[in-house]
């Protein structure tokens, strides 16, 4: 073999070796990226945070935690990218892992959660003969505030626990509205009698699962 032939063979061998190493590096990089993506899209709580039925999955910045009377807590959650915030309630006895102290420690962190939105009638005031039996000061009547006149039912006794009871007001047209409310002794005194109720139609956001995320 002459010198020119030997040189050409040596160059060809080096080219094949470099191409082989480059291919190995590319395959290794592809595997690493694939593993990383798979890991990122398989969170530990995927089964917990999979929506069921009418549940909605969200993630936001936890701004405030308020004790609304055990076992209910109210969370104020901000959605910075969409520039708005919303209030959510959570039952500490029904949502696994929900701890009010841990949630307070998590203020300023992002939280991943599932929730349901349910329409509700918020009873603001109950009056008899033009006088309130539930408020010391007059309530503010807003454009969205509604008025119902009818027979009060469900106020058989004062609410014994930390959760509100359910009372109803039935109009003469036989339309019945239900309200979650803490029954007072003044309401017990007029149970079964004609009252005037002031209320607002609202949407209640109820958290069914949540997980605090690291900063």
PDB file of N, CA, C and O in Angstrom, residues 55-117:
ATOM      1  N   UNK A  55     -65.882  18.725  38.429  1.00  0.00           N
ATOM      2  CA  UNK A  55     -64.743  19.369  39.067  1.00  0.00           C
ATOM      3  C   UNK A  55     -63.902  20.125  38.029  1.00  0.00           C
ATOM      4  O   UNK A  55     -63.829  19.733  36.868  1.00  0.00           O
ATOM      5  N   UNK A  56     -63.268  21.195  38.481  1.00  0.00           N
ATOM      6  CA  UNK A  56     -62.400  22.009  37.629  1.00  0.00           C
ATOM      7  C   UNK A  56     -61.011  22.030  38.254  1.00  0.00           C
ATOM      8  O   UNK A  56     -60.875  22.190  39.463  1.00  0.00           O
ATOM      9  N   UNK A  57     -59.973  21.857  37.423  1.00  0.00           N
ATOM     10  CA  UNK A  57     -58.609  21.886  37.935  1.00  0.00           C
ATOM     11  C   UNK A  57     -58.015  23.271  37.702  1.00  0.00           C
ATOM     12  O   UNK A  57     -58.149  23.848  36.634  1.00  0.00           O
ATOM     13  N   UNK A  58     -57.345  23.812  38.731  1.00  0.00           N
ATOM     14  CA  UNK A  58     -56.750  25.143  38.638  1.00  0.00           C
ATOM     15  C   UNK A  58     -55.434  25.191  39.405  1.00  0.00           C
ATOM     16  O   UNK A  58     -55.136  24.302  40.203  1.00  0.00           O
ATOM     17  N   UNK A  59     -54.666  26.235  39.154  1.00  0.00           N
ATOM     18  CA  UNK A  59     -53.458  26.504  39.919  1.00  0.00           C
ATOM     19  C   UNK A  59     -53.344  28.021  40.082  1.00  0.00           C
ATOM     20  O   UNK A  59     -53.539  28.769  39.126  1.00  0.00           O
ATOM     21  N   UNK A  60     -53.094  28.469  41.316  1.00  0.00           N
ATOM     22  CA  UNK A  60     -52.996  29.900  41.559  1.00  0.00           C
ATOM     23  C   UNK A  60     -52.128  30.198  42.764  1.00  0.00           C
ATOM     24  O   UNK A  60     -51.630  29.294  43.449  1.00  0.00           O
ATOM     25  N   UNK A  61     -51.952  31.479  43.029  1.00  0.00           N
ATOM     26  CA  UNK A  61     -51.106  31.945  44.124  1.00  0.00           C
ATOM     27  C   UNK A  61     -51.962  32.162  45.372  1.00  0.00           C
ATOM     28  O   UNK A  61     -52.899  32.957  45.362  1.00  0.00           O
ATOM     29  N   UNK A  62     -51.649  31.428  46.437  1.00  0.00           N
ATOM     30  CA  UNK A  62     -52.410  31.528  47.683  1.00  0.00           C
ATOM     31  C   UNK A  62     -52.075  32.844  48.382  1.00  0.00           C
ATOM     32  O   UNK A  62     -50.932  33.086  48.762  1.00  0.00           O
ATOM     33  N   UNK A  63     -53.076  33.705  48.549  1.00  0.00           N
ATOM     34  CA  UNK A  63     -52.848  35.043  49.105  1.00  0.00           C
ATOM     35  C   UNK A  63     -53.336  35.181  50.545  1.00  0.00           C
ATOM     36  O   UNK A  63     -52.794  35.970  51.309  1.00  0.00           O
ATOM     37  N   UNK A  64     -54.375  34.431  50.926  1.00  0.00           N
ATOM     38  CA  UNK A  64     -54.943  34.607  52.265  1.00  0.00           C
ATOM     39  C   UNK A  64     -55.707  33.356  52.679  1.00  0.00           C
ATOM     40  O   UNK A  64     -56.336  32.695  51.851  1.00  0.00           O
ATOM     41  N   UNK A  65     -55.623  33.018  53.968  1.00  0.00           N
ATOM     42  CA  UNK A  65     -56.357  31.893  54.545  1.00  0.00           C
ATOM     43  C   UNK A  65     -57.129  32.408  55.749  1.00  0.00           C
ATOM     44  O   UNK A  65     -56.538  32.953  56.684  1.00  0.00           O
ATOM     45  N   UNK A  66     -58.452  32.243  55.733  1.00  0.00           N
ATOM     46  CA  UNK A  66     -59.289  32.759  56.823  1.00  0.00           C
ATOM     47  C   UNK A  66     -60.106  31.632  57.434  1.00  0.00           C
ATOM     48  O   UNK A  66     -60.715  30.823  56.726  1.00  0.00           O
ATOM     49  N   UNK A  67     -60.087  31.581  58.756  1.00  0.00           N
ATOM     50  CA  UNK A  67     -60.911  30.618  59.491  1.00  0.00           C
ATOM     51  C   UNK A  67     -62.356  31.113  59.469  1.00  0.00           C
ATOM     52  O   UNK A  67     -62.672  32.164  60.014  1.00  0.00           O
ATOM     53  N   UNK A  68     -63.233  30.363  58.808  1.00  0.00           N
ATOM     54  CA  UNK A  68     -64.637  30.771  58.695  1.00  0.00           C
ATOM     55  C   UNK A  68     -65.531  29.994  59.656  1.00  0.00           C
ATOM     56  O   UNK A  68     -66.733  29.901  59.450  1.00  0.00           O
ATOM     57  N   UNK A  69     -64.933  29.433  60.703  1.00  0.00           N
ATOM     58  CA  UNK A  69     -65.686  28.602  61.643  1.00  0.00           C
ATOM     59  C   UNK A  69     -65.465  27.148  61.308  1.00  0.00           C
ATOM     60  O   UNK A  69     -65.934  26.678  60.262  1.00  0.00           O
ATOM     61  N   UNK A  70     -64.729  26.462  62.173  1.00  0.00           N
ATOM     62  CA  UNK A  70     -64.347  25.068  61.895  1.00  0.00           C
ATOM     63  C   UNK A  70     -65.584  24.236  61.555  1.00  0.00           C
ATOM     64  O   UNK A  70     -66.626  24.380  62.184  1.00  0.00           O
ATOM     65  N   UNK A  71     -65.480  23.388  60.493  1.00  0.00           N
ATOM     66  CA  UNK A  71     -64.282  23.008  59.735  1.00  0.00           C
ATOM     67  C   UNK A  71     -64.112  23.766  58.414  1.00  0.00           C
ATOM     68  O   UNK A  71     -63.424  23.278  57.516  1.00  0.00           O
ATOM     69  N   UNK A  72     -64.705  24.935  58.269  1.00  0.00           N
ATOM     70  CA  UNK A  72     -64.647  25.660  57.010  1.00  0.00           C
ATOM     71  C   UNK A  72     -63.550  26.723  57.048  1.00  0.00           C
ATOM     72  O   UNK A  72     -63.419  27.474  58.008  1.00  0.00           O
ATOM     73  N   UNK A  73     -62.754  26.771  55.980  1.00  0.00           N
ATOM     74  CA  UNK A  73     -61.764  27.827  55.790  1.00  0.00           C
ATOM     75  C   UNK A  73     -62.003  28.466  54.424  1.00  0.00           C
ATOM     76  O   UNK A  73     -62.457  27.807  53.488  1.00  0.00           O
ATOM     77  N   UNK A  74     -61.719  29.757  54.342  1.00  0.00           N
ATOM     78  CA  UNK A  74     -61.878  30.481  53.088  1.00  0.00           C
ATOM     79  C   UNK A  74     -60.502  30.890  52.574  1.00  0.00           C
ATOM     80  O   UNK A  74     -59.694  31.458  53.313  1.00  0.00           O
ATOM     81  N   UNK A  75     -60.223  30.584  51.311  1.00  0.00           N
ATOM     82  CA  UNK A  75     -58.940  30.896  50.699  1.00  0.00           C
ATOM     83  C   UNK A  75     -59.118  31.967  49.627  1.00  0.00           C
ATOM     84  O   UNK A  75     -60.047  31.892  48.822  1.00  0.00           O
ATOM     85  N   UNK A  76     -58.231  32.947  49.650  1.00  0.00           N
ATOM     86  CA  UNK A  76     -58.194  33.931  48.563  1.00  0.00           C
ATOM     87  C   UNK A  76     -57.025  33.556  47.659  1.00  0.00           C
ATOM     88  O   UNK A  76     -55.874  33.517  48.107  1.00  0.00           O
ATOM     89  N   UNK A  77     -57.327  33.250  46.412  1.00  0.00           N
ATOM     90  CA  UNK A  77     -56.318  32.769  45.474  1.00  0.00           C
ATOM     91  C   UNK A  77     -56.244  33.720  44.280  1.00  0.00           C
ATOM     92  O   UNK A  77     -57.258  34.084  43.695  1.00  0.00           O
ATOM     93  N   UNK A  78     -55.017  34.097  43.956  1.00  0.00           N
ATOM     94  CA  UNK A  78     -54.779  35.025  42.844  1.00  0.00           C
ATOM     95  C   UNK A  78     -54.291  34.254  41.616  1.00  0.00           C
ATOM     96  O   UNK A  78     -53.548  33.271  41.737  1.00  0.00           O
ATOM     97  N   UNK A  79     -54.713  34.715  40.441  1.00  0.00           N
ATOM     98  CA  UNK A  79     -54.262  34.148  39.178  1.00  0.00           C
ATOM     99  C   UNK A  79     -53.525  35.262  38.420  1.00  0.00           C
ATOM    100  O   UNK A  79     -54.130  35.989  37.620  1.00  0.00           O
ATOM    101  N   UNK A  80     -52.219  35.437  38.729  1.00  0.00           N
ATOM    102  CA  UNK A  80     -51.464  36.584  38.208  1.00  0.00           C
ATOM    103  C   UNK A  80     -51.475  36.698  36.681  1.00  0.00           C
ATOM    104  O   UNK A  80     -51.568  37.809  36.148  1.00  0.00           O
ATOM    105  N   UNK A  81     -51.392  35.567  35.997  1.00  0.00           N
ATOM    106  CA  UNK A  81     -51.338  35.615  34.539  1.00  0.00           C
ATOM    107  C   UNK A  81     -52.641  36.166  33.953  1.00  0.00           C
ATOM    108  O   UNK A  81     -52.631  36.800  32.908  1.00  0.00           O
ATOM    109  N   UNK A  82     -53.752  35.923  34.651  1.00  0.00           N
ATOM    110  CA  UNK A  82     -55.061  36.399  34.161  1.00  0.00           C
ATOM    111  C   UNK A  82     -55.528  37.651  34.889  1.00  0.00           C
ATOM    112  O   UNK A  82     -56.602  38.157  34.646  1.00  0.00           O
ATOM    113  N   UNK A  83     -54.713  38.099  35.866  1.00  0.00           N
ATOM    114  CA  UNK A  83     -54.953  39.381  36.552  1.00  0.00           C
ATOM    115  C   UNK A  83     -56.315  39.449  37.242  1.00  0.00           C
ATOM    116  O   UNK A  83     -57.059  40.404  37.087  1.00  0.00           O
ATOM    117  N   UNK A  84     -56.625  38.420  38.022  1.00  0.00           N
ATOM    118  CA  UNK A  84     -57.809  38.469  38.882  1.00  0.00           C
ATOM    119  C   UNK A  84     -57.613  37.496  40.045  1.00  0.00           C
ATOM    120  O   UNK A  84     -56.689  36.695  40.065  1.00  0.00           O
ATOM    121  N   UNK A  85     -58.487  37.610  41.052  1.00  0.00           N
ATOM    122  CA  UNK A  85     -58.434  36.699  42.181  1.00  0.00           C
ATOM    123  C   UNK A  85     -59.853  36.259  42.525  1.00  0.00           C
ATOM    124  O   UNK A  85     -60.827  36.889  42.132  1.00  0.00           O
ATOM    125  N   UNK A  86     -59.950  35.160  43.285  1.00  0.00           N
ATOM    126  CA  UNK A  86     -61.257  34.598  43.614  1.00  0.00           C
ATOM    127  C   UNK A  86     -61.183  33.968  45.002  1.00  0.00           C
ATOM    128  O   UNK A  86     -60.117  33.624  45.499  1.00  0.00           O
ATOM    129  N   UNK A  87     -62.360  33.831  45.627  1.00  0.00           N
ATOM    130  CA  UNK A  87     -62.462  33.199  46.942  1.00  0.00           C
ATOM    131  C   UNK A  87     -62.964  31.762  46.791  1.00  0.00           C
ATOM    132  O   UNK A  87     -63.848  31.485  45.968  1.00  0.00           O
ATOM    133  N   UNK A  88     -62.400  30.877  47.610  1.00  0.00           N
ATOM    134  CA  UNK A  88     -62.775  29.466  47.602  1.00  0.00           C
ATOM    135  C   UNK A  88     -62.947  29.002  49.048  1.00  0.00           C
ATOM    136  O   UNK A  88     -62.244  29.467  49.942  1.00  0.00           O
ATOM    137  N   UNK A  89     -63.889  28.081  49.255  1.00  0.00           N
ATOM    138  CA  UNK A  89     -64.056  27.500  50.584  1.00  0.00           C
ATOM    139  C   UNK A  89     -63.558  26.055  50.572  1.00  0.00           C
ATOM    140  O   UNK A  89     -63.614  25.381  49.541  1.00  0.00           O
ATOM    141  N   UNK A  90     -63.066  25.603  51.732  1.00  0.00           N
ATOM    142  CA  UNK A  90     -62.592  24.228  51.856  1.00  0.00           C
ATOM    143  C   UNK A  90     -63.041  23.676  53.197  1.00  0.00           C
ATOM    144  O   UNK A  90     -62.925  24.349  54.224  1.00  0.00           O
ATOM    145  N   UNK A  91     -63.597  22.474  53.170  1.00  0.00           N
ATOM    146  CA  UNK A  91     -63.990  21.784  54.390  1.00  0.00           C
ATOM    147  C   UNK A  91     -62.799  20.961  54.867  1.00  0.00           C
ATOM    148  O   UNK A  91     -62.396  19.997  54.217  1.00  0.00           O
ATOM    149  N   UNK A  92     -62.226  21.366  55.997  1.00  0.00           N
ATOM    150  CA  UNK A  92     -61.005  20.725  56.484  1.00  0.00           C
ATOM    151  C   UNK A  92     -61.203  19.268  56.862  1.00  0.00           C
ATOM    152  O   UNK A  92     -60.240  18.499  56.920  1.00  0.00           O
ATOM    153  N   UNK A  93     -62.448  18.861  57.122  1.00  0.00           N
ATOM    154  CA  UNK A  93     -62.721  17.476  57.495  1.00  0.00           C
ATOM    155  C   UNK A  93     -62.963  16.591  56.279  1.00  0.00           C
ATOM    156  O   UNK A  93     -62.891  15.370  56.380  1.00  0.00           O
ATOM    157  N   UNK A  94     -63.233  17.204  55.132  1.00  0.00           N
ATOM    158  CA  UNK A  94     -63.593  16.414  53.946  1.00  0.00           C
ATOM    159  C   UNK A  94     -62.474  16.339  52.907  1.00  0.00           C
ATOM    160  O   UNK A  94     -62.444  15.412  52.101  1.00  0.00           O
ATOM    161  N   UNK A  95     -61.576  17.318  52.905  1.00  0.00           N
ATOM    162  CA  UNK A  95     -60.509  17.345  51.901  1.00  0.00           C
ATOM    163  C   UNK A  95     -59.242  16.737  52.493  1.00  0.00           C
ATOM    164  O   UNK A  95     -58.686  17.278  53.464  1.00  0.00           O
ATOM    165  N   UNK A  96     -58.770  15.612  51.966  1.00  0.00           N
ATOM    166  CA  UNK A  96     -57.577  14.952  52.510  1.00  0.00           C
ATOM    167  C   UNK A  96     -56.365  15.882  52.505  1.00  0.00           C
ATOM    168  O   UNK A  96     -56.082  16.554  51.515  1.00  0.00           O
ATOM    169  N   UNK A  97     -55.670  15.910  53.620  1.00  0.00           N
ATOM    170  CA  UNK A  97     -54.449  16.706  53.701  1.00  0.00           C
ATOM    171  C   UNK A  97     -54.664  18.188  53.945  1.00  0.00           C
ATOM    172  O   UNK A  97     -53.691  18.934  54.050  1.00  0.00           O
ATOM    173  N   UNK A  98     -55.921  18.627  54.033  1.00  0.00           N
ATOM    174  CA  UNK A  98     -56.184  20.050  54.265  1.00  0.00           C
ATOM    175  C   UNK A  98     -55.942  20.383  55.727  1.00  0.00           C
ATOM    176  O   UNK A  98     -56.601  19.851  56.613  1.00  0.00           O
ATOM    177  N   UNK A  99     -54.987  21.249  55.977  1.00  0.00           N
ATOM    178  CA  UNK A  99     -54.630  21.661  57.333  1.00  0.00           C
ATOM    179  C   UNK A  99     -54.497  23.180  57.326  1.00  0.00           C
ATOM    180  O   UNK A  99     -53.706  23.729  56.560  1.00  0.00           O
ATOM    181  N   UNK A 100     -55.259  23.855  58.160  1.00  0.00           N
ATOM    182  CA  UNK A 100     -55.292  25.313  58.104  1.00  0.00           C
ATOM    183  C   UNK A 100     -53.944  25.934  58.441  1.00  0.00           C
ATOM    184  O   UNK A 100     -53.548  26.956  57.862  1.00  0.00           O
ATOM    185  N   UNK A 101     -53.191  25.318  59.351  1.00  0.00           N
ATOM    186  CA  UNK A 101     -51.879  25.865  59.702  1.00  0.00           C
ATOM    187  C   UNK A 101     -50.883  25.721  58.554  1.00  0.00           C
ATOM    188  O   UNK A 101     -50.101  26.631  58.272  1.00  0.00           O
ATOM    189  N   UNK A 102     -50.921  24.572  57.874  1.00  0.00           N
ATOM    190  CA  UNK A 102     -50.037  24.368  56.727  1.00  0.00           C
ATOM    191  C   UNK A 102     -50.411  25.320  55.592  1.00  0.00           C
ATOM    192  O   UNK A 102     -49.535  25.834  54.885  1.00  0.00           O
ATOM    193  N   UNK A 103     -51.715  25.543  55.424  1.00  0.00           N
ATOM    194  CA  UNK A 103     -52.145  26.461  54.373  1.00  0.00           C
ATOM    195  C   UNK A 103     -51.716  27.887  54.693  1.00  0.00           C
ATOM    196  O   UNK A 103     -51.315  28.641  53.803  1.00  0.00           O
ATOM    197  N   UNK A 104     -51.780  28.263  55.968  1.00  0.00           N
ATOM    198  CA  UNK A 104     -51.314  29.603  56.352  1.00  0.00           C
ATOM    199  C   UNK A 104     -49.821  29.750  56.105  1.00  0.00           C
ATOM    200  O   UNK A 104     -49.350  30.800  55.675  1.00  0.00           O
ATOM    201  N   UNK A 105     -49.064  28.685  56.386  1.00  0.00           N
ATOM    202  CA  UNK A 105     -47.625  28.707  56.113  1.00  0.00           C
ATOM    203  C   UNK A 105     -47.360  28.775  54.606  1.00  0.00           C
ATOM    204  O   UNK A 105     -46.286  29.206  54.192  1.00  0.00           O
ATOM    205  N   UNK A 106     -48.346  28.341  53.820  1.00  0.00           N
ATOM    206  CA  UNK A 106     -48.184  28.310  52.373  1.00  0.00           C
ATOM    207  C   UNK A 106     -48.606  29.587  51.668  1.00  0.00           C
ATOM    208  O   UNK A 106     -48.560  29.656  50.440  1.00  0.00           O
ATOM    209  N   UNK A 107     -49.028  30.592  52.428  1.00  0.00           N
ATOM    210  CA  UNK A 107     -49.399  31.867  51.804  1.00  0.00           C
ATOM    211  C   UNK A 107     -48.186  32.433  51.066  1.00  0.00           C
ATOM    212  O   UNK A 107     -47.083  32.495  51.608  1.00  0.00           O
ATOM    213  N   UNK A 108     -48.390  32.827  49.824  1.00  0.00           N
ATOM    214  CA  UNK A 108     -47.295  33.301  48.983  1.00  0.00           C
ATOM    215  C   UNK A 108     -46.772  32.230  48.046  1.00  0.00           C
ATOM    216  O   UNK A 108     -45.949  32.516  47.174  1.00  0.00           O
ATOM    217  N   UNK A 109     -47.253  30.989  48.216  1.00  0.00           N
ATOM    218  CA  UNK A 109     -46.870  29.888  47.339  1.00  0.00           C
ATOM    219  C   UNK A 109     -48.023  29.558  46.385  1.00  0.00           C
ATOM    220  O   UNK A 109     -49.166  29.912  46.625  1.00  0.00           O
ATOM    221  N   UNK A 110     -47.679  28.845  45.332  1.00  0.00           N
ATOM    222  CA  UNK A 110     -48.716  28.381  44.409  1.00  0.00           C
ATOM    223  C   UNK A 110     -49.385  27.133  44.970  1.00  0.00           C
ATOM    224  O   UNK A 110     -48.766  26.331  45.678  1.00  0.00           O
ATOM    225  N   UNK A 111     -50.663  26.982  44.661  1.00  0.00           N
ATOM    226  CA  UNK A 111     -51.421  25.824  45.089  1.00  0.00           C
ATOM    227  C   UNK A 111     -52.147  25.241  43.888  1.00  0.00           C
ATOM    228  O   UNK A 111     -52.699  25.968  43.063  1.00  0.00           O
ATOM    229  N   UNK A 112     -52.075  23.930  43.759  1.00  0.00           N
ATOM    230  CA  UNK A 112     -52.811  23.219  42.726  1.00  0.00           C
ATOM    231  C   UNK A 112     -54.051  22.623  43.384  1.00  0.00           C
ATOM    232  O   UNK A 112     -53.968  22.060  44.471  1.00  0.00           O
ATOM    233  N   UNK A 113     -55.220  22.763  42.739  1.00  0.00           N
ATOM    234  CA  UNK A 113     -56.439  22.318  43.406  1.00  0.00           C
ATOM    235  C   UNK A 113     -57.554  21.986  42.414  1.00  0.00           C
ATOM    236  O   UNK A 113     -57.508  22.366  41.242  1.00  0.00           O
ATOM    237  N   UNK A 114     -58.529  21.234  42.933  1.00  0.00           N
ATOM    238  CA  UNK A 114     -59.766  20.940  42.208  1.00  0.00           C
ATOM    239  C   UNK A 114     -60.901  21.619  42.955  1.00  0.00           C
ATOM    240  O   UNK A 114     -60.882  21.708  44.176  1.00  0.00           O
ATOM    241  N   UNK A 115     -61.901  22.103  42.212  1.00  0.00           N
ATOM    242  CA  UNK A 115     -63.039  22.730  42.879  1.00  0.00           C
ATOM    243  C   UNK A 115     -64.308  22.575  42.056  1.00  0.00           C
ATOM    244  O   UNK A 115     -64.274  22.242  40.863  1.00  0.00           O
ATOM    245  N   UNK A 116     -65.429  22.820  42.722  1.00  0.00           N
ATOM    246  CA  UNK A 116     -66.737  22.843  42.071  1.00  0.00           C
ATOM    247  C   UNK A 116     -67.372  24.204  42.296  1.00  0.00           C
ATOM    248  O   UNK A 116     -67.212  24.800  43.364  1.00  0.00           O
ATOM    249  N   UNK A 117     -68.074  24.705  41.301  1.00  0.00           N
ATOM    250  CA  UNK A 117     -68.818  25.958  41.433  1.00  0.00           C
ATOM    251  C   UNK A 117     -70.298  25.622  41.555  1.00  0.00           C
ATOM    252  O   UNK A 117     -70.864  24.958  40.682  1.00  0.00           O
TER     253      UNK A 117
END
